[in-house]
Short mmCIF file of C-alpha atoms in Angstrom, two decimals:
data_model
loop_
_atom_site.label_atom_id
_atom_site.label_comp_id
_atom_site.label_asym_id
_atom_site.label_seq_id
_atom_site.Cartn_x
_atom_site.Cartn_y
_atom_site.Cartn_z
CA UNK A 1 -189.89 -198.82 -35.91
CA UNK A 2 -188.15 -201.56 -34.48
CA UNK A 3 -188.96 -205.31 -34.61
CA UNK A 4 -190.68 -207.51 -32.05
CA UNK A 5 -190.91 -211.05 -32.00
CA UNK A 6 -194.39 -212.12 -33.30
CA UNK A 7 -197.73 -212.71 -30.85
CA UNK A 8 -198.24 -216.81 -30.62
CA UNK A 9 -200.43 -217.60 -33.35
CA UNK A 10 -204.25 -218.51 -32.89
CA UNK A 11 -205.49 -221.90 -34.01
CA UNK A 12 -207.72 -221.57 -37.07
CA UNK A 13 -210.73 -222.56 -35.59
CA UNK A 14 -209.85 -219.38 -32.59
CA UNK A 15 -209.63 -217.07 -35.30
CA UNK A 16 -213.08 -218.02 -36.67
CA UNK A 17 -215.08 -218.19 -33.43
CA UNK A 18 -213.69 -214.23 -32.96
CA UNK A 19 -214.34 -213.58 -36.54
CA UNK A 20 -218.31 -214.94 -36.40
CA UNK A 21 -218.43 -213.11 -33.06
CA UNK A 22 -217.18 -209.65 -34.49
CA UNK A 23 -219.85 -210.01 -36.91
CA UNK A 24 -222.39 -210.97 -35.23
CA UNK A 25 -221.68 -208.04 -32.44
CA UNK A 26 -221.61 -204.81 -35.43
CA UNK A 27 -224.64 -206.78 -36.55
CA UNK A 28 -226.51 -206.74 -33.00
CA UNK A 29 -225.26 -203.24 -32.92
CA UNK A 30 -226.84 -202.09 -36.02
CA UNK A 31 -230.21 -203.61 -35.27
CA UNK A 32 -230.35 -202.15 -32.09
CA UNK A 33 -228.76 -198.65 -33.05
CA UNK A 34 -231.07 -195.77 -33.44
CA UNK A 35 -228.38 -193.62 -35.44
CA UNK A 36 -225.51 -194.17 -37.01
CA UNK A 37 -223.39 -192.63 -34.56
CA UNK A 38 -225.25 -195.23 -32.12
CA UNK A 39 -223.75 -197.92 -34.33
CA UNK A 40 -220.27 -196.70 -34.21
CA UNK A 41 -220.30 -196.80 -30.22
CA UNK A 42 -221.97 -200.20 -29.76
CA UNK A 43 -219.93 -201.52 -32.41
CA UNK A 44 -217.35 -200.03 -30.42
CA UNK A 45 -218.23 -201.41 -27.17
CA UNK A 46 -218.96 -205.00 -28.27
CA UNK A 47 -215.93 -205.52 -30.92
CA UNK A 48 -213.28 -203.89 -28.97
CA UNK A 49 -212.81 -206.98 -26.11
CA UNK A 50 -212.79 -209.15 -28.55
CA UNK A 51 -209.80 -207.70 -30.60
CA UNK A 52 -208.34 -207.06 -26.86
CA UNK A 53 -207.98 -203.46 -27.43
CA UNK A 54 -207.45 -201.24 -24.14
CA UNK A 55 -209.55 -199.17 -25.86
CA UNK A 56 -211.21 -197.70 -29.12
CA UNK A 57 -212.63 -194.69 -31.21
CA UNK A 58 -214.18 -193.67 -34.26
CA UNK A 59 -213.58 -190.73 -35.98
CA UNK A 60 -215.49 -189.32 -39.52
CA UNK A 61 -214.76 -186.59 -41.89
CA UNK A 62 -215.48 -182.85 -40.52
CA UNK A 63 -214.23 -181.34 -43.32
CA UNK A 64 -212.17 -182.16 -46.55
CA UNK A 65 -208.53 -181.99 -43.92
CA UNK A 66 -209.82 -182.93 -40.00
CA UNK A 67 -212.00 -185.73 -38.61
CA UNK A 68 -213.56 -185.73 -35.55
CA UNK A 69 -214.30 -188.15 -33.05
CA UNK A 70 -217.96 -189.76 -32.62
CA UNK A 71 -217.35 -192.87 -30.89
CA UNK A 72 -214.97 -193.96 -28.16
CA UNK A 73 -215.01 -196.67 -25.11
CA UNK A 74 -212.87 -197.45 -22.14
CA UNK A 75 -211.09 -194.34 -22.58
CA UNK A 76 -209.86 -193.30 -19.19
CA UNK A 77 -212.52 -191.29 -17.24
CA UNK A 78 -210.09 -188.00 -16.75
CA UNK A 79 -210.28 -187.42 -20.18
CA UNK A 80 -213.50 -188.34 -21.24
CA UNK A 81 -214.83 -185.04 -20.27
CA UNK A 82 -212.57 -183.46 -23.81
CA UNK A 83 -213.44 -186.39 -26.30
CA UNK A 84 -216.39 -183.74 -27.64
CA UNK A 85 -212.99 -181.74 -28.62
CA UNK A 86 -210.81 -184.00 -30.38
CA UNK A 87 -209.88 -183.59 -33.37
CA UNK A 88 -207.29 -185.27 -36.27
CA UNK A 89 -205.81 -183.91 -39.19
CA UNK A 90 -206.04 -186.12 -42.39
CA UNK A 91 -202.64 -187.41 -43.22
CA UNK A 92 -201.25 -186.73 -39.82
CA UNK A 93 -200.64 -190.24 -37.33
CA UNK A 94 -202.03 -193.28 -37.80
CA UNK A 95 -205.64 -192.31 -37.93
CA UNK A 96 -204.96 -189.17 -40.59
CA UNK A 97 -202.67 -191.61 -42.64
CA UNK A 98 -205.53 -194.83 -42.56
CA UNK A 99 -208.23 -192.12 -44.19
CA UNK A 100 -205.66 -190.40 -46.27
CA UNK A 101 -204.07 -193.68 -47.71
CA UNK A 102 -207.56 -195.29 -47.44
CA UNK A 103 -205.47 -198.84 -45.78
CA UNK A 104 -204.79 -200.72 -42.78
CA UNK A 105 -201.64 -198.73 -40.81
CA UNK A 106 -200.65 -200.49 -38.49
CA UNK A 107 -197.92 -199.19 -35.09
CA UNK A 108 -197.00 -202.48 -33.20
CA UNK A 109 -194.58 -200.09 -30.94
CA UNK A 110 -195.81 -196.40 -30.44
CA UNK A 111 -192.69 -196.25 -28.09
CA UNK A 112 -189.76 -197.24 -31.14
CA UNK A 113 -190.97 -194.92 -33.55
CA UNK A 114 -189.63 -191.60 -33.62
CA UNK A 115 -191.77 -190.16 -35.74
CA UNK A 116 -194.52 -190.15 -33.28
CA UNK A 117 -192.47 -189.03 -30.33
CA UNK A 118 -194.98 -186.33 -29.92
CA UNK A 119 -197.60 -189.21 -29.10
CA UNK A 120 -195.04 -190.86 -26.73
CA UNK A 121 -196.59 -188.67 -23.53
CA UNK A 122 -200.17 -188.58 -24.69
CA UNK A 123 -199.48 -192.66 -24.88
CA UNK A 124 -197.59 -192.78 -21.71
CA UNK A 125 -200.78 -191.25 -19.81
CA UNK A 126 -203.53 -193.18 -21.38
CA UNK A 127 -201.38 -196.43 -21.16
CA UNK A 128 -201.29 -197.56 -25.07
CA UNK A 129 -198.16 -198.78 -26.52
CA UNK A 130 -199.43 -199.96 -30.33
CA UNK A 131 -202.20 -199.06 -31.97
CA UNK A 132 -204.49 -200.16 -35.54
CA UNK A 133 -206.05 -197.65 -37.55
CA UNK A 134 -208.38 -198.96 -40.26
CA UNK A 135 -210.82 -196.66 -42.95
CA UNK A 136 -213.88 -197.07 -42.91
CA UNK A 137 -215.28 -196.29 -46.17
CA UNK A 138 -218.46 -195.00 -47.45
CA UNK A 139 -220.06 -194.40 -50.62
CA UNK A 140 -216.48 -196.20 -51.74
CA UNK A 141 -214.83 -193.27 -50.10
CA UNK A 142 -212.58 -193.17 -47.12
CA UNK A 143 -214.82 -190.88 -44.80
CA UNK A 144 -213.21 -191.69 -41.39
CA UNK A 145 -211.19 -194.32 -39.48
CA UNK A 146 -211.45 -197.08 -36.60
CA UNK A 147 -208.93 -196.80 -34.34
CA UNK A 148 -207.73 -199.49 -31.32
CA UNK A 149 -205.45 -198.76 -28.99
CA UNK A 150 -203.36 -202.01 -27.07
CA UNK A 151 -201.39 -201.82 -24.07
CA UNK A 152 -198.84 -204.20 -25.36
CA UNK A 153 -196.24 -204.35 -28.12
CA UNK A 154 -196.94 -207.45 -29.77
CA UNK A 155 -197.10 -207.47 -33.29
CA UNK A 156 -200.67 -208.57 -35.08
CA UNK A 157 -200.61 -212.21 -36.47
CA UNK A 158 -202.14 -212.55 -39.63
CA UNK A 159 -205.68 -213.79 -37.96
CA UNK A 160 -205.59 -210.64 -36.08
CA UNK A 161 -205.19 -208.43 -39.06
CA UNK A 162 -207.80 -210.32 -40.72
CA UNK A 163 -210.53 -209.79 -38.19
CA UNK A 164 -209.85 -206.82 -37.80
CA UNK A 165 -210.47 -206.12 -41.45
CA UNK A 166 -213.22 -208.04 -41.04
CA UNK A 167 -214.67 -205.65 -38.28
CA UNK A 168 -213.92 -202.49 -40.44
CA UNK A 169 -215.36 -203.42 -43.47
CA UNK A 170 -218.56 -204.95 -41.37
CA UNK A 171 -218.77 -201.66 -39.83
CA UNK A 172 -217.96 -199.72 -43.03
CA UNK A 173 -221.22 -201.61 -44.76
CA UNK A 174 -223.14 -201.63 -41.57
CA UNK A 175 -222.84 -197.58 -41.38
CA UNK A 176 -223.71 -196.95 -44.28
CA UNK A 177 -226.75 -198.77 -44.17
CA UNK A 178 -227.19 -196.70 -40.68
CA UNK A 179 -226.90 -193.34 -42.87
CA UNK A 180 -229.07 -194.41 -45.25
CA UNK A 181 -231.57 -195.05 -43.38
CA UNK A 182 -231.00 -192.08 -41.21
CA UNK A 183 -230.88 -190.33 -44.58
CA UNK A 184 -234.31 -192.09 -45.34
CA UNK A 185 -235.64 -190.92 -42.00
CA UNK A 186 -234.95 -187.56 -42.51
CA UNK A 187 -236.79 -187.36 -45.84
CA UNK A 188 -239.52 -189.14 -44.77
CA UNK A 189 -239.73 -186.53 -41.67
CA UNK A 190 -239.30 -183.71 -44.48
CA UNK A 191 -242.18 -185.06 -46.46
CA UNK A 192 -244.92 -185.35 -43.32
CA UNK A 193 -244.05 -181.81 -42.63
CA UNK A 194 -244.49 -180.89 -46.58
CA UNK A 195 -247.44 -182.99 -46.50
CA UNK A 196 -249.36 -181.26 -43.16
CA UNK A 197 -247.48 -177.62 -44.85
CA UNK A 198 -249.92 -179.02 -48.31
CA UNK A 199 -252.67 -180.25 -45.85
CA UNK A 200 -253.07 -176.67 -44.54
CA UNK A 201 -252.81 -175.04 -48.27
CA UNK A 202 -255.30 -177.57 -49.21
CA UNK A 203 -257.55 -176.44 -46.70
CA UNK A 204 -256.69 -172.67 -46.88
CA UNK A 205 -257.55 -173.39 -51.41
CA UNK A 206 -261.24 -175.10 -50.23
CA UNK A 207 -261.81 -172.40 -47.49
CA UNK A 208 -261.38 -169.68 -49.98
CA UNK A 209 -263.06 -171.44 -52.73
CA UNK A 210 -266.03 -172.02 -50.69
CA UNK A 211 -266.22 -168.16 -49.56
CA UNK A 212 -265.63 -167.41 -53.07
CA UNK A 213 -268.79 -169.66 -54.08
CA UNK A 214 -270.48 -167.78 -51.10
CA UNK A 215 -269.36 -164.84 -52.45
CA UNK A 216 -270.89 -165.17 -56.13
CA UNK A 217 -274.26 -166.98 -54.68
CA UNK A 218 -274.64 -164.38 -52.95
CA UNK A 219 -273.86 -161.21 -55.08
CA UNK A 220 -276.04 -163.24 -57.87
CA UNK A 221 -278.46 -163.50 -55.80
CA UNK A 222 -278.73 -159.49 -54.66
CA UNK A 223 -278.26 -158.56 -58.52
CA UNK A 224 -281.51 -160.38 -59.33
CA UNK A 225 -283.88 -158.31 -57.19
CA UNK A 226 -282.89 -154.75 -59.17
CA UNK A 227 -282.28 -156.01 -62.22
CA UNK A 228 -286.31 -157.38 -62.02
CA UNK A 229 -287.18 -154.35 -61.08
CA UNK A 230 -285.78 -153.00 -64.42
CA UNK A 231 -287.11 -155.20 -66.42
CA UNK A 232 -290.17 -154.96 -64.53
CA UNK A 233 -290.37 -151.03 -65.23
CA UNK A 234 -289.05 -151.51 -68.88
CA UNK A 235 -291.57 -153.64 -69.89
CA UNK A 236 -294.50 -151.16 -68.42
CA UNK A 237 -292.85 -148.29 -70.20
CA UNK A 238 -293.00 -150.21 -73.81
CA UNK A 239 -296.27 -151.56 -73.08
CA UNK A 240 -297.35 -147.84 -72.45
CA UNK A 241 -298.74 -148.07 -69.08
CA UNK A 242 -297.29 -144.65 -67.93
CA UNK A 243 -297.82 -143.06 -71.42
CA UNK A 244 -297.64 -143.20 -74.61
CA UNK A 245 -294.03 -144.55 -76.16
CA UNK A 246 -292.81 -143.30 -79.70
CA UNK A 247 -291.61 -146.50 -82.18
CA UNK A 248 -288.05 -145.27 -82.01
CA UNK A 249 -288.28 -144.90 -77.74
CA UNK A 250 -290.48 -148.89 -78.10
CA UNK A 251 -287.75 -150.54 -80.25
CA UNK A 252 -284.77 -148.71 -77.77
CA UNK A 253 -287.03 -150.19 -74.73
CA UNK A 254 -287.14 -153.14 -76.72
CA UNK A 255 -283.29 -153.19 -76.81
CA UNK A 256 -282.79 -152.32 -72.86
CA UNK A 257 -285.44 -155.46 -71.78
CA UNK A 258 -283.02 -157.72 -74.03
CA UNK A 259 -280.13 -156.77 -72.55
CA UNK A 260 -281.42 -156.97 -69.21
CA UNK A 261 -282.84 -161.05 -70.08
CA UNK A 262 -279.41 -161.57 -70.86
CA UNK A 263 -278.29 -160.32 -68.26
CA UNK A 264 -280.51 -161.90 -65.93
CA UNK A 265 -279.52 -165.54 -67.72
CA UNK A 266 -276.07 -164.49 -66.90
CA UNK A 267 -276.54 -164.05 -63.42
CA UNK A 268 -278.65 -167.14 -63.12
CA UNK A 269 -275.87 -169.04 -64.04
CA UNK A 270 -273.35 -167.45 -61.99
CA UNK A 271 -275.83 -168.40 -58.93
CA UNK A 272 -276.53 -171.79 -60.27
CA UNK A 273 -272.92 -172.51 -60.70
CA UNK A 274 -272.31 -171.12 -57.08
CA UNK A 275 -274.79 -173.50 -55.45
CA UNK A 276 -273.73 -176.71 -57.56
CA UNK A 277 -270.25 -176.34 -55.87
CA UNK A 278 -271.83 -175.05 -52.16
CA UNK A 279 -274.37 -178.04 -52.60
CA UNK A 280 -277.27 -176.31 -52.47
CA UNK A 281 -279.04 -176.97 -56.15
CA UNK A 282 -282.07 -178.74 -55.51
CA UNK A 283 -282.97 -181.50 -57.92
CA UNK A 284 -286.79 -182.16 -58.80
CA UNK A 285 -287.31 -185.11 -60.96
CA UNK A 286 -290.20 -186.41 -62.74
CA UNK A 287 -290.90 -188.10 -65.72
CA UNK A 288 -290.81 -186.28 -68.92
CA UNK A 289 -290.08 -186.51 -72.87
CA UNK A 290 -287.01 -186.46 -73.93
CA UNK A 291 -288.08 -184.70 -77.50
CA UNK A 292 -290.41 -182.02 -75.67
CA UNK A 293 -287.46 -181.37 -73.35
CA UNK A 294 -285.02 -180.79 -76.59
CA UNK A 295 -287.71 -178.88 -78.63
CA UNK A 296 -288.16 -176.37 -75.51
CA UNK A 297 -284.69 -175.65 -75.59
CA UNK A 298 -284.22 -175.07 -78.94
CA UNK A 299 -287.06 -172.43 -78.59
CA UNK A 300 -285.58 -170.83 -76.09
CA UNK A 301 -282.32 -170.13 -76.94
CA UNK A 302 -280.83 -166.91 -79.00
CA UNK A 303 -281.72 -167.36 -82.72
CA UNK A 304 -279.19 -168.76 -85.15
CA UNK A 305 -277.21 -166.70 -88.09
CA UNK A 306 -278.83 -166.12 -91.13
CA UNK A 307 -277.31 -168.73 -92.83
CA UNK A 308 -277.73 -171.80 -90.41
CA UNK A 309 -279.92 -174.43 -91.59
CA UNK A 310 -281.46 -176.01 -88.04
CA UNK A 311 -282.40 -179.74 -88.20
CA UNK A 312 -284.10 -181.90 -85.72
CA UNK A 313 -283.97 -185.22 -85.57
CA UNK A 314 -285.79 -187.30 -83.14
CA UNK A 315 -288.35 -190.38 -82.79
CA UNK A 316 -291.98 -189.78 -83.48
CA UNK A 317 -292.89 -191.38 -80.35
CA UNK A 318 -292.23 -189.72 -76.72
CA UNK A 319 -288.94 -190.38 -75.21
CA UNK A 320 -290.00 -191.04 -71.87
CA UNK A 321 -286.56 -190.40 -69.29
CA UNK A 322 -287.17 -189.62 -65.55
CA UNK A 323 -285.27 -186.36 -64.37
CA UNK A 324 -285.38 -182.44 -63.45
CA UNK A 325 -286.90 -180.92 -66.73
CA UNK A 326 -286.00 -177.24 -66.09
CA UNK A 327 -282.41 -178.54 -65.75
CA UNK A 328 -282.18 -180.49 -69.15
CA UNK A 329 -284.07 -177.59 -70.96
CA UNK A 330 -280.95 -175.21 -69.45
CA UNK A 331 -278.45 -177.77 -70.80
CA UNK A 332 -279.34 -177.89 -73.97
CA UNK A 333 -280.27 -174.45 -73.95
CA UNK A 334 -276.53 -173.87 -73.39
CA UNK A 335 -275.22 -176.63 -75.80
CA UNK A 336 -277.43 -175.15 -78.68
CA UNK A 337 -277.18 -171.20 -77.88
CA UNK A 338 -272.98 -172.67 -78.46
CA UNK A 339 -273.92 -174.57 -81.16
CA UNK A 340 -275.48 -171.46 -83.14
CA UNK A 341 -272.61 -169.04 -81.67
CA UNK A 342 -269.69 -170.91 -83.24
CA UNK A 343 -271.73 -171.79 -86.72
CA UNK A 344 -271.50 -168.84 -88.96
CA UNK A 345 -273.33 -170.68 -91.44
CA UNK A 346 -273.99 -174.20 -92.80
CA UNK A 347 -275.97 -176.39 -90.09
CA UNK A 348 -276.94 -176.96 -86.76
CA UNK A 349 -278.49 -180.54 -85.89
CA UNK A 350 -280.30 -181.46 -82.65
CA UNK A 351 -280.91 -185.53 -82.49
CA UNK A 352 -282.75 -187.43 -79.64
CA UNK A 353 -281.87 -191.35 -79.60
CA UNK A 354 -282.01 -194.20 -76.86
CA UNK A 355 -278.69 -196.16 -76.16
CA UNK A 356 -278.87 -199.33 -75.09
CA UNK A 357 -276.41 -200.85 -72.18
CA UNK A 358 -275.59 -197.70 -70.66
CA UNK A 359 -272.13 -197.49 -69.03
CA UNK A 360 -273.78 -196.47 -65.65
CA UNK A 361 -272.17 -197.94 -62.48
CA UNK A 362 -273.53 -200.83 -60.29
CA UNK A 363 -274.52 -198.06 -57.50
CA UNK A 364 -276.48 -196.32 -60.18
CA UNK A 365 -278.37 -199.48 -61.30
CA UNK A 366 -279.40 -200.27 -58.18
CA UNK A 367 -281.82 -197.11 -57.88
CA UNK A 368 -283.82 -198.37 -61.37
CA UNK A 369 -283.74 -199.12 -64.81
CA UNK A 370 -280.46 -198.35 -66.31
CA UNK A 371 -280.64 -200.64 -69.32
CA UNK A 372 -280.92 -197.45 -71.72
CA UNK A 373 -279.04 -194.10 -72.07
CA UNK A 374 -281.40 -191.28 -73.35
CA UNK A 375 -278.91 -188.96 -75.46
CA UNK A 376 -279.29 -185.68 -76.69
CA UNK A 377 -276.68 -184.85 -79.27
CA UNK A 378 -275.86 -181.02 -80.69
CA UNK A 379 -273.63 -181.05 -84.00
CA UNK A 380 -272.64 -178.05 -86.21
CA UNK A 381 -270.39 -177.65 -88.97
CA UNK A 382 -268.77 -174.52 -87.32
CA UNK A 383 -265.55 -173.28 -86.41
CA UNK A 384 -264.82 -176.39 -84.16
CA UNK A 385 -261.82 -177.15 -81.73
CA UNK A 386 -258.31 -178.43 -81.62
CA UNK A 387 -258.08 -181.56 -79.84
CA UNK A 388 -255.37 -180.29 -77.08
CA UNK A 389 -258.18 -177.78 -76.51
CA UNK A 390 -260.99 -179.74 -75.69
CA UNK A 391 -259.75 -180.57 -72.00
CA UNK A 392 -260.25 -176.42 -71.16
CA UNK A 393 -263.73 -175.57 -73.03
CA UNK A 394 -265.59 -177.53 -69.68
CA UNK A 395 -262.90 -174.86 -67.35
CA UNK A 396 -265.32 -172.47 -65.53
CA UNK A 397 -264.77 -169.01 -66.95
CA UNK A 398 -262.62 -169.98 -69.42
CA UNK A 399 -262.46 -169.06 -73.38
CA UNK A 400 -260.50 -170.66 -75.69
CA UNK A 401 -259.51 -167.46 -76.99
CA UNK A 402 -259.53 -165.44 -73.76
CA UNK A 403 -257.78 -161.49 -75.25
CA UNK A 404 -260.27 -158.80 -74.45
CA UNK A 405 -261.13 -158.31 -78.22
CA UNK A 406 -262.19 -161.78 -79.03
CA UNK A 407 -264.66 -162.64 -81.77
CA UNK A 408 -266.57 -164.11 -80.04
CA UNK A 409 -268.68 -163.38 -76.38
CA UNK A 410 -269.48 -164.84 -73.89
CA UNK A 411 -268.15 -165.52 -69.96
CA UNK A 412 -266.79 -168.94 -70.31
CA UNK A 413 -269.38 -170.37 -67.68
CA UNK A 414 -272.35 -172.34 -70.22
CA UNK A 415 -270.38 -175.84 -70.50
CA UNK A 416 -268.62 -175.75 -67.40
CA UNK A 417 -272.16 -175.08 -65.95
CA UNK A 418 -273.47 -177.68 -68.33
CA UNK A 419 -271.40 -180.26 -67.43
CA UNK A 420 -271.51 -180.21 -63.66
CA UNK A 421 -275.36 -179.93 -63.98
CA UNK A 422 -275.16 -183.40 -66.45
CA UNK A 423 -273.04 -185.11 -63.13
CA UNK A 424 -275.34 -183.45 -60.72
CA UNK A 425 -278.07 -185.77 -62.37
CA UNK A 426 -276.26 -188.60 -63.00
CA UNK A 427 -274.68 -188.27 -66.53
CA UNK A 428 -272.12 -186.20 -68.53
CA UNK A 429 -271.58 -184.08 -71.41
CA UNK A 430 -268.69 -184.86 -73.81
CA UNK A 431 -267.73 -183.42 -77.27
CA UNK A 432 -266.26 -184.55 -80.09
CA UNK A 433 -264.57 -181.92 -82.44
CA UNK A 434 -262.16 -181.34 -85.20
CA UNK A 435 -261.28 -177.97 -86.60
CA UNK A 436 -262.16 -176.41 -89.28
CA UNK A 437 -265.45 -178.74 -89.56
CA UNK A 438 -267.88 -178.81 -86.74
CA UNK A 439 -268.39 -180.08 -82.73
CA UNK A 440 -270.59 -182.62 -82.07
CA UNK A 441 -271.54 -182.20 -78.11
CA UNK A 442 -273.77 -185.12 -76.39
CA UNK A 443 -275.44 -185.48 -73.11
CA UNK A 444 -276.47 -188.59 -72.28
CA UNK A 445 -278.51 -189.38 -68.80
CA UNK A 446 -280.13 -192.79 -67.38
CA UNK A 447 -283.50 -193.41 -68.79
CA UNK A 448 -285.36 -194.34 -65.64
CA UNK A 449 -284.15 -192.67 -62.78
CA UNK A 450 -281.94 -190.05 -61.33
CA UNK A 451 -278.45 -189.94 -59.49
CA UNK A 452 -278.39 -186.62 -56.82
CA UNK A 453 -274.71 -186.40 -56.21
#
């Protein structure tokens, strides 16, 4: 590469007007760019007359060893038709060498260097006679090059080489933004389409929960009709009303009609649970005493081991809370049929007390008196649970210990039903429990009135 006498210089202030200009073209560019290749061609087309290239390209990494080009202007119209094809091999020319060495190369004379003379025609018929190659660099990694091509041979003055510098590491920083954001676009395209794919699944899980609620309400609802008919028929055959009954054939009546209440509890659940979650359970309050309510369920639920002491502990006076009776009675029906199921022996207390400032929310004051809490609490010094259990024991049809030869019975559905009945009018059950000595369960409703949810 031969010498050539130096360009005339550019005054200072020249050099800074082009420099401010550069910039403030790649920045245009990238505000009005829609991709990063977008950025790399209007960068392109607005930086390239002021640098007084002929004309320009961009080329990024393909692979590990060849960049392609993305960007190009001015090139001559005969051969923009094959830019889609053109292709450089890292290392090779001044564009190869720029990524490869990750620097400024720089070929003032295409013409006087013979180790491009296989450029020399490709040159000859475009009409460039130097050219600039500089990386541009992303992610601190030379990822492809800026290349201008200049009809004439003049070497680049130092303010040249620094704007153009300045252009490649504008457009380095202004790329990668580009990419990030297309990067940022893409994900957030991903996530709407995982978020309508979730929609749908969401939709698909409620569908076939609410056939599956169908489902039950209905199957409970068909079971009840036979299985009163057995009881029905089981109860005339003790009583003798087809003939006389033998004590052995009474007491194994006696046995059948219990197992077919049971039964029938069980199924009432099932459909009661079924309709809370299909909205269908229709709530009938009235005003009622809290102690009556606790002393009815207490007589109707299964009786207690031998060995359980039962306590109750309640005011002498009425407790006077308005709400659906029959629903309350099941609740602590289930809470104390628990209670006595878990409690081998030692004690099983039921205690009826008024709370004062309730936690109830502003929407439930406003539809009465919500000054007082009426709570009904169940504690036994049974088996009790683990704390990192206590989440699962409201879990519809779930047992703590759920193998097929557990200790103890039951389906799993008497505090999850419990529970959502509590919401359903307006106040909860919780627990409190540590192993090894008892559970304490509580639910607590508004004294004077009742949230239908």
């Amino acid at each position: 590469m031969h010498e050539s006498p130096a360009a005339t210089p550019i005054p200072a202030h020249e050099s800074a007007v082009r420099e401010l200009r550069a910039a403030r073209e790649i920045a245009h560019a990238f505000l009005t760019a829609r991709s990063p290749d977008e950025v790399y061609r209007l960068a392109l087309e607005r930086v390239a007359p002021v640098v007084r290239a002929a004309f320009g390209c961009v080329y990024l990494r393909e692979s590990d060893d060849v960049l392609r080009l993305v960007a190009a202007w001015n090139w001559p119209v005969e051969y923009r038709e094959f830019l889609g094809e053109m292709r450089v091999r890292v290392g090779l020319g001044p564009t190869g060498r720029a990524v490869a060495e990750n620097r400024f190369i720089e070929v003032y004379d295409v013409f006087s260097d013979p180790t491009l003379s296989d450029w020399w025609d490709a040159a000859q018929e475009l009409g460039f006679a130097s050219t600039v190659s500089l990386p541009i660099v992303l992610s601190d990694q030379p990822e492809g090059a800026l290349t201008f091509y200049f009809s004439s041979t003049d070497r680049l003055d130092e303010a040249d080489r620094s704007l153009l510098r300045l252009v490649a590491d504008q457009l380095s920083a202004t790329a990668e933004k580009a990419h990030l954001i297309e990067d940022l676009q893409r994900a957030n395209v991903q996530l709407r389409e995982q978020n309508v794919e979730l929609e749908a699944r969401f939709l698909e899980a409620e569908e076939a929960r609410r056939l599956k609620n169908e489902f039950l309400a209905n199957v409970s609802h068909e079971l009840r009709t036979p299985l009163t008919a057995i009881m029905g028929f089981t109860y005339l055959l003790r009583e003798g009303h087809e003939g006389a009954v033998s004590d052995d054939q009474r007491h194994a009546l006696v046995k059948v009609e219990e197992a077919a209440t049971q039964l029938m509890g069980l199924i009432d659940d099932l459909l009661s649970l079924a309709n809370l979650q299909l909205g269908r359970l229709e709530v009938r309050p009235e005003t009622c005493d809290a102690v009556a309510l606790a002393r009815a369920a207490m007589a109707g639920a299964p009786e207690p081991a031998p060995g359980v002491e039962v306590r109750t502990i309640a005011p002498d006076a009425a407790v006077p809370v308005r709400t659906d009776p029959s629903q309350v009675v099941r609740i602590l029906r289930n809470l104390v049929a628990n209670a006595y199921k878990f409690t081998p022996a030692g004690q099983v207390t039921v205690r009826v007390r008024v709370s004062a400032g309730s936690p109830w929310t502003p929407e439930a004051r406003a539809g009465g008196d919500a000054r007082h809490s009426v709570v009904w609490e169940v504690e036994d010094t049974g088996i009790g649970i683990a704390e990192h259990d206590l989440p699962a024991i409201f879990d519809q049809f779930r047992q703590l210990d759920g193998s097929a030869t557990r200790k103890y019975g039951g389906t799993g559905m008497g505090l999850a039903l419990s529970r959502q009945l509590a919401r359903r009018l307006g106040g909860d059950v919780s627990v409190r429990s540590k192993p090894g000595v008892g559970s304490t369960f509580t639910l607590s409703l508004p004294a004077g009135f009742l949230v239908a949810v």
